[in-house]
mmCIF file of C-alpha atoms in Angstrom:
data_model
loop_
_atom_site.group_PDB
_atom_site.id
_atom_site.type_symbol
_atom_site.label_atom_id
_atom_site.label_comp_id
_atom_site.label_asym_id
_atom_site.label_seq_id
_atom_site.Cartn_x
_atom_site.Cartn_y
_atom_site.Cartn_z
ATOM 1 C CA UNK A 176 -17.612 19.719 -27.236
ATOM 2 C CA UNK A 177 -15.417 16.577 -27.302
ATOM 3 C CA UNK A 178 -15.672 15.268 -23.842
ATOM 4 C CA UNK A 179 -13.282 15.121 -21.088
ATOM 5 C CA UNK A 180 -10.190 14.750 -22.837
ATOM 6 C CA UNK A 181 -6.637 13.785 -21.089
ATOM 7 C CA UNK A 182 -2.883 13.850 -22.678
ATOM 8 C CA UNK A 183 -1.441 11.669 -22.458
ATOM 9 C CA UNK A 184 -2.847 8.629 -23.034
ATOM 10 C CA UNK A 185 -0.198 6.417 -22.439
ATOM 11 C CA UNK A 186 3.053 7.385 -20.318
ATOM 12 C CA UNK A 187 6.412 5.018 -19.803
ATOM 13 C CA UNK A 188 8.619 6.165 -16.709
ATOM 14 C CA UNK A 189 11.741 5.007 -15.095
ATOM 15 C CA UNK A 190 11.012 4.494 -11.178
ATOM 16 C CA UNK A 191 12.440 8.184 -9.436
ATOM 17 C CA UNK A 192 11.025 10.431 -11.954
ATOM 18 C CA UNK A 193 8.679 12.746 -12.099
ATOM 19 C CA UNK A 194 5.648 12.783 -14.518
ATOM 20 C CA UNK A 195 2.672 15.152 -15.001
ATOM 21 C CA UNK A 196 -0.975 14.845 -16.006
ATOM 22 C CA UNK A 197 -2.946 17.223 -18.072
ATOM 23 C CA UNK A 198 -6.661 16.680 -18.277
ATOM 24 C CA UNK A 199 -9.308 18.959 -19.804
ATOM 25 C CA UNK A 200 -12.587 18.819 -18.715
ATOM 26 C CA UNK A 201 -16.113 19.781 -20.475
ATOM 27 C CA UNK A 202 -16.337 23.068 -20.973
ATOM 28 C CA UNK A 203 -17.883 24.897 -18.423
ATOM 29 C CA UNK A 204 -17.671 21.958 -15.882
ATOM 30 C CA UNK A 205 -16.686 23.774 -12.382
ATOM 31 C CA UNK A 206 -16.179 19.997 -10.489
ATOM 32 C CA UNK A 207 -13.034 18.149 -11.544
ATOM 33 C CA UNK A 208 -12.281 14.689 -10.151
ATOM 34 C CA UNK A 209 -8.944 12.360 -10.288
ATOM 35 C CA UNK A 210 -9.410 8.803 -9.723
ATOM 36 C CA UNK A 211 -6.862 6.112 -9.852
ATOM 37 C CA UNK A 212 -7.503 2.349 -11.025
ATOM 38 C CA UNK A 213 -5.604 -0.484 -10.938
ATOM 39 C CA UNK A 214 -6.006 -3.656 -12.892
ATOM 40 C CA UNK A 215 -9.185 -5.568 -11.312
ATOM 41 C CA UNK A 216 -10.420 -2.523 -9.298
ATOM 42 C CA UNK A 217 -12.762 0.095 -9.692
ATOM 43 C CA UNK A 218 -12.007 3.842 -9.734
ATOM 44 C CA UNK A 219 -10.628 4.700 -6.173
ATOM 45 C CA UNK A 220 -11.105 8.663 -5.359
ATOM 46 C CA UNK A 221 -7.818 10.827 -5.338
ATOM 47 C CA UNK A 222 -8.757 14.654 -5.275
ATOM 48 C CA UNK A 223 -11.350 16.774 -6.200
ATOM 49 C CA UNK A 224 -11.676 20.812 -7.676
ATOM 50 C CA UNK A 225 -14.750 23.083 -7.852
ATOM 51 C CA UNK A 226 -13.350 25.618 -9.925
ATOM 52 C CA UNK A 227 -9.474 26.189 -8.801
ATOM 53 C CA UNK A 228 -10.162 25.001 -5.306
ATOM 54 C CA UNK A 229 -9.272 21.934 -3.785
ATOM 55 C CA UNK A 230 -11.868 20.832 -1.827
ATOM 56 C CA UNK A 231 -11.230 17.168 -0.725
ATOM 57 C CA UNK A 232 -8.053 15.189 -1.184
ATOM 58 C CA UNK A 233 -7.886 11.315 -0.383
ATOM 59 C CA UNK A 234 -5.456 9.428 2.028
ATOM 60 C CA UNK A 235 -4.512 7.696 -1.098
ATOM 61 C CA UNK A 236 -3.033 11.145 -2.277
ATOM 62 C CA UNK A 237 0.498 11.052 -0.502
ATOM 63 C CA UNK A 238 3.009 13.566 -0.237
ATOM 64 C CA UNK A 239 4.761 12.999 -3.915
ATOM 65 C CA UNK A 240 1.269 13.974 -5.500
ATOM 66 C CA UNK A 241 -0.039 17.079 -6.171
ATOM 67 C CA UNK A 242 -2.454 18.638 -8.370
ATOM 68 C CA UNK A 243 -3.923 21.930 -9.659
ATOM 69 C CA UNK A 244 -6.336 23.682 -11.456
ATOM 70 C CA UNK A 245 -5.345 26.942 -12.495
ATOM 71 C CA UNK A 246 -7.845 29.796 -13.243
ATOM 72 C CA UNK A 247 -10.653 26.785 -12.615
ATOM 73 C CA UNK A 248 -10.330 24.869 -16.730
ATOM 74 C CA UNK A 249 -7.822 22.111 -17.326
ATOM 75 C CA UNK A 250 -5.934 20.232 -14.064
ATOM 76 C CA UNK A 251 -2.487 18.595 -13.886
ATOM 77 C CA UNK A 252 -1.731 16.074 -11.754
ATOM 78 C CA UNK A 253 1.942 15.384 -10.971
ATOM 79 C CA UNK A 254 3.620 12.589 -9.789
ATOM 80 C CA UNK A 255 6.930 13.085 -8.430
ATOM 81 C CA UNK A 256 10.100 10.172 -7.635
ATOM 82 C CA UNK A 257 7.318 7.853 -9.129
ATOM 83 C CA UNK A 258 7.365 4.016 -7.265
ATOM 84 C CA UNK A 259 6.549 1.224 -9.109
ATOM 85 C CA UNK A 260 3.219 0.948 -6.965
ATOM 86 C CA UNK A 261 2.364 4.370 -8.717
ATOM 87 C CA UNK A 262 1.743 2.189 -11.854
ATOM 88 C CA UNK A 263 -2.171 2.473 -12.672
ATOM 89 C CA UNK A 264 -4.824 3.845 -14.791
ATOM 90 C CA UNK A 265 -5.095 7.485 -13.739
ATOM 91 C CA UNK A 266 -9.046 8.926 -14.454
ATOM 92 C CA UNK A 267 -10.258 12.237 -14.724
ATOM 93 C CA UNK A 268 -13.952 13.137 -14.774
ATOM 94 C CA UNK A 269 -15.977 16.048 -14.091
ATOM 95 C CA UNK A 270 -19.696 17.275 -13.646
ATOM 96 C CA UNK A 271 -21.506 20.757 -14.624
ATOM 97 C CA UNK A 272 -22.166 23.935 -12.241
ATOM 98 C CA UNK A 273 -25.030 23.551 -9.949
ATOM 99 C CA UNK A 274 -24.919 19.722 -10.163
ATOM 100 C CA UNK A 275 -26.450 17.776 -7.685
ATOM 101 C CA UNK A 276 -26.484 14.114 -6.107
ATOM 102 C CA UNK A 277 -28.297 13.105 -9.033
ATOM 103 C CA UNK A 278 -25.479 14.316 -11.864
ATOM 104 C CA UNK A 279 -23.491 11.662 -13.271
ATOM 105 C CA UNK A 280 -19.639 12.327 -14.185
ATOM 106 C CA UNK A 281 -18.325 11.735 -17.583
ATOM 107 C CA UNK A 282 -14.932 10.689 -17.702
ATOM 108 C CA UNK A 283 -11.704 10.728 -20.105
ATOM 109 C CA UNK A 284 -10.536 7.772 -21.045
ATOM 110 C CA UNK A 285 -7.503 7.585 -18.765
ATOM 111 C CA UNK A 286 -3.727 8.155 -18.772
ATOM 112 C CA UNK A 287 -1.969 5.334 -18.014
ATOM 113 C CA UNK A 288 0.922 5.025 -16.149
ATOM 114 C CA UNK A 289 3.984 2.692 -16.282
ATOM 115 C CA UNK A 290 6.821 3.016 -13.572
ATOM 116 C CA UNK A 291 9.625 0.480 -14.839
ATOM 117 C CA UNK B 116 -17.918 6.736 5.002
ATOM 118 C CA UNK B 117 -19.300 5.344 1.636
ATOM 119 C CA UNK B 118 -18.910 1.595 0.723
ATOM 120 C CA UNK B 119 -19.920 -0.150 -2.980
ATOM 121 C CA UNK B 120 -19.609 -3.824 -2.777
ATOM 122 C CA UNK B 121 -19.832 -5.964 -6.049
ATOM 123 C CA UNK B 122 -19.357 -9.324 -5.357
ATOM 124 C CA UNK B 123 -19.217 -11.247 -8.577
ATOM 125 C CA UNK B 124 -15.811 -10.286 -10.193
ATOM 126 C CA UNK B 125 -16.360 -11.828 -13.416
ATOM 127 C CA UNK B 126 -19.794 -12.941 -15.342
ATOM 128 C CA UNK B 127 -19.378 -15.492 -18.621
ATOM 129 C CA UNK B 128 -22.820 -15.977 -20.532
ATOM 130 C CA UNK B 129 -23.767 -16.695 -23.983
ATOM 131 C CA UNK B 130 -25.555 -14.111 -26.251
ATOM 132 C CA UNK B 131 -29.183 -13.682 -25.852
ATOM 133 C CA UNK B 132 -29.016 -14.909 -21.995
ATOM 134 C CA UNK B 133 -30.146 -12.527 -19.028
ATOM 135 C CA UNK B 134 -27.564 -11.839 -16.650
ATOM 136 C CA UNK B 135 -27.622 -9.903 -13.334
ATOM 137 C CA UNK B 136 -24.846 -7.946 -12.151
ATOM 138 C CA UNK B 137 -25.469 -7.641 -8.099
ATOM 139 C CA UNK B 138 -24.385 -4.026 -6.071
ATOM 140 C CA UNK B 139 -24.926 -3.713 -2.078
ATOM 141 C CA UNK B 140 -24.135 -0.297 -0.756
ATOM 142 C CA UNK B 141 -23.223 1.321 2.878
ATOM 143 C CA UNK B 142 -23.949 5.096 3.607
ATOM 144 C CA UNK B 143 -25.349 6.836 6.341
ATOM 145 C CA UNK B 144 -26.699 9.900 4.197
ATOM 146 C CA UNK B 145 -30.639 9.825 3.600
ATOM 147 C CA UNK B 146 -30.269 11.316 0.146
ATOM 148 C CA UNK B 147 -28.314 10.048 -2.294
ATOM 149 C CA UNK B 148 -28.073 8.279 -5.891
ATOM 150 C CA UNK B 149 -26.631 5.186 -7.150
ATOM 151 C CA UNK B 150 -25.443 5.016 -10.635
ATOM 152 C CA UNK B 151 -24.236 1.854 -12.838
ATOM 153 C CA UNK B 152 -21.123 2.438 -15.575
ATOM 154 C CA UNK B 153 -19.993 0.598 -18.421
ATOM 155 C CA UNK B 154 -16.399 0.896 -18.850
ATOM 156 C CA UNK B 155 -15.340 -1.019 -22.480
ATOM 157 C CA UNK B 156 -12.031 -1.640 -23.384
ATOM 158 C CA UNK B 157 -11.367 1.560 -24.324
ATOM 159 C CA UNK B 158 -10.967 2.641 -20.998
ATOM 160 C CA UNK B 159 -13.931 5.437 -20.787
ATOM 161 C CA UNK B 160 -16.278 5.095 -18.162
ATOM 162 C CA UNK B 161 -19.882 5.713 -19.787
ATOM 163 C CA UNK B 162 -23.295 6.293 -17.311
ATOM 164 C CA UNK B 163 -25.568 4.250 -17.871
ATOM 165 C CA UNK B 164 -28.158 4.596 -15.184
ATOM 166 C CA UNK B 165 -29.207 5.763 -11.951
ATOM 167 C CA UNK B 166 -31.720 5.814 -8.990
ATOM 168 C CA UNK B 167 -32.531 8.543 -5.742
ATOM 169 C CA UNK B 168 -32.698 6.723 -2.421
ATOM 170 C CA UNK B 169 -36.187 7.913 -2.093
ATOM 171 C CA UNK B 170 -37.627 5.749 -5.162
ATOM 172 C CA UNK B 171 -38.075 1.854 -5.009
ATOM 173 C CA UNK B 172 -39.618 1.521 -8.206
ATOM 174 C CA UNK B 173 -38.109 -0.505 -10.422
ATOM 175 C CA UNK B 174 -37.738 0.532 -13.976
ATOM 176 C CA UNK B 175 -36.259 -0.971 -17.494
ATOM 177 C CA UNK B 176 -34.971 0.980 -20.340
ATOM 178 C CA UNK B 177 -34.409 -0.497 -23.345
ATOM 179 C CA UNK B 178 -32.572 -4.147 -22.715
ATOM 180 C CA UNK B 179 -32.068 -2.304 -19.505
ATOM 181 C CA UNK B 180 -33.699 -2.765 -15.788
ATOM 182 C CA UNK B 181 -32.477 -2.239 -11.967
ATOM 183 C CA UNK B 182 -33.699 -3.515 -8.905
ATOM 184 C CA UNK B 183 -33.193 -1.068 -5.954
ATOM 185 C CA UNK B 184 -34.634 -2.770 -2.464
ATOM 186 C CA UNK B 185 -33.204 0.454 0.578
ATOM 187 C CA UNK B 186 -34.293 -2.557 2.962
ATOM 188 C CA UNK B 187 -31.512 -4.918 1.592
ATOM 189 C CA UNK B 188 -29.258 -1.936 0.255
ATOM 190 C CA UNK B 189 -28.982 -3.518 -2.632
ATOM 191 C CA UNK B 190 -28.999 -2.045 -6.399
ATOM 192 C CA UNK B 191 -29.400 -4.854 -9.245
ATOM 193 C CA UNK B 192 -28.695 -4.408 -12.492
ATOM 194 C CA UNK B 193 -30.086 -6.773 -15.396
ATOM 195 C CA UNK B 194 -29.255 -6.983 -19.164
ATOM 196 C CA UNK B 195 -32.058 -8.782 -21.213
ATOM 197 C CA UNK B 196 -31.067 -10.890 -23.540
ATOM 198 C CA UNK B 197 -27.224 -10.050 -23.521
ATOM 199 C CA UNK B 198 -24.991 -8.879 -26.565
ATOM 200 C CA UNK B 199 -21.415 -9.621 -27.634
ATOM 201 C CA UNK B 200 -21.466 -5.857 -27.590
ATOM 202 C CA UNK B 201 -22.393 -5.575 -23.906
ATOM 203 C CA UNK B 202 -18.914 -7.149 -22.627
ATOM 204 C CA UNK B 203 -17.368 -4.438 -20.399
ATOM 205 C CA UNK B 204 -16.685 -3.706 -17.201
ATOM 206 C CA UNK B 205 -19.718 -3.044 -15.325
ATOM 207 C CA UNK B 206 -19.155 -0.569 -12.386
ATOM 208 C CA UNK B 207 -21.883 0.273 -9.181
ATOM 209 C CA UNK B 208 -21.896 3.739 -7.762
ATOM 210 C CA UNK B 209 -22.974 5.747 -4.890
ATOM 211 C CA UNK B 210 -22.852 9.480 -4.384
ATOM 212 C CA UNK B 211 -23.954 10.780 -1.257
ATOM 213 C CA UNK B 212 -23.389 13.779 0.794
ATOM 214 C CA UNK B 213 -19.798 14.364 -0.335
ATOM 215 C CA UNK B 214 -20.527 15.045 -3.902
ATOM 216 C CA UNK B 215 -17.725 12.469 -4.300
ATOM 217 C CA UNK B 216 -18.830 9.116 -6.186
ATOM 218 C CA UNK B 217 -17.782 6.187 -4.459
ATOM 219 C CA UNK B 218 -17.309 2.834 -6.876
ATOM 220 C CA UNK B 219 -17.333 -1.072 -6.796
ATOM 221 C CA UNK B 220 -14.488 -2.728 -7.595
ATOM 222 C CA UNK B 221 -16.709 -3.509 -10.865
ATOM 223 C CA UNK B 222 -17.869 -7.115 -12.552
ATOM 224 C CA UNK B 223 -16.667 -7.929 -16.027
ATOM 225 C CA UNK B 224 -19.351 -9.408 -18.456
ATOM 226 C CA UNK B 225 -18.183 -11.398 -21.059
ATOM 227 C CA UNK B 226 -20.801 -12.211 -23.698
ATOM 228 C CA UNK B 227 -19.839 -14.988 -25.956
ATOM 229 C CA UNK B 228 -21.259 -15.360 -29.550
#
């Protein structure tokens, strides 16, 4: 078991595209979170899965994002007519079945985004 | 609603020296944990530690120790005698009812030979 792993790592967009976001948690991890950071901040909650359901999504999360989790493994998140506030570090973590308040979550190390 | 606040954006110290790295929380669940991350260049967020609402004692691990006082909502976290290897981003974290870890905006150590 590697870890959480996301792809890719780095990603270079012009401003109006779309991009997309693949990240594959541990296996057997049924909670999947996105977070978003920007230079100077912490981690700042977008969505979050157990299994293939969406269960919470933040304010943060407008209209041009959306994410999924098929069949409850890997998520994509997908950006679309990306802004050049869209430009951040884009985390994805997740957390084992049965996990409670006390369960940390491990994390990838990040896709980042660019919008030029 | 969940709140981390860590004040001190940015910690300089020499190797060998103690630092501090200060977290103040806001929840209104009874239950819940508070965690400290390390997140080095590489970008990966690593746990480090954590602590239940329901247990004041203070422990130390290692070069390790945290200070949790529920009357001050406050969750310190202390490096003895600091490494070049400890500079990071340091980040405070609560998880609470939601199942949803809230974070500080984080410190960054930097250790200097």
């Amino acid at each position: 078991d590697t870890g959480v792993s996301q792809n890719p790592r780095h990603k270079i967009t012009k401003r109006g595209q779309n991009v997309t976001f693949r990240c594959d948690p541990i296996s057997e991890h049924n909670r999947l979170y996105w977070y978003r950071q920007t230079l100077g901040q912490g981690p700042e909650f977008l969505t979050y899965f157990q299994n293939e359901a969406q269960l919470e999504k933040s304010r943060l999360l407008s209209d041009r994002f959306s994410a999924e989790r098929p069949k409850g493994s890997f998520s994509t998140l997908e950006i679309q007519r990306t802004e050049q506030g869209d430009s951040a570090m884009y985390l994805c973590a997740s957390s084992p079945p049965r996990a409670g308040l006390n369960t940390e979550a491990f994390f990838g190390q990040g896709t980042r985004l660019t919008v030029v | 609603a969940q709140k981390v606040t860590q004040a001190q954006t940015e910690i300089s110290v020499v190797e060998k020296e103690d630092v501090t790295l200060d977290c103040v929380y806001e929840t209104r669940d009874t239950t819940y944990y508070l965690f400290w991350y390390k997140q080095p260049p590489s970008g990966e967020l690593v746990f480090l530690i954590r602590r239940n609402s329901f247990d004041e004692q203070n422990e130390i691990s290692g070069r390790y120790s945290w200070n949790f006082q529920k009357s001050t909502s406050s969750f310190n976290f202390t490096i003895t005698a600091s490494q070049v290897v400890d500079s990071a981003v340091y980040f405070c974290a609560l998880n609470g009812g939601s199942y949803i870890p809230t974070f500080g905006r984080g410190t960054s150590l930097i250790v200097h030979p």
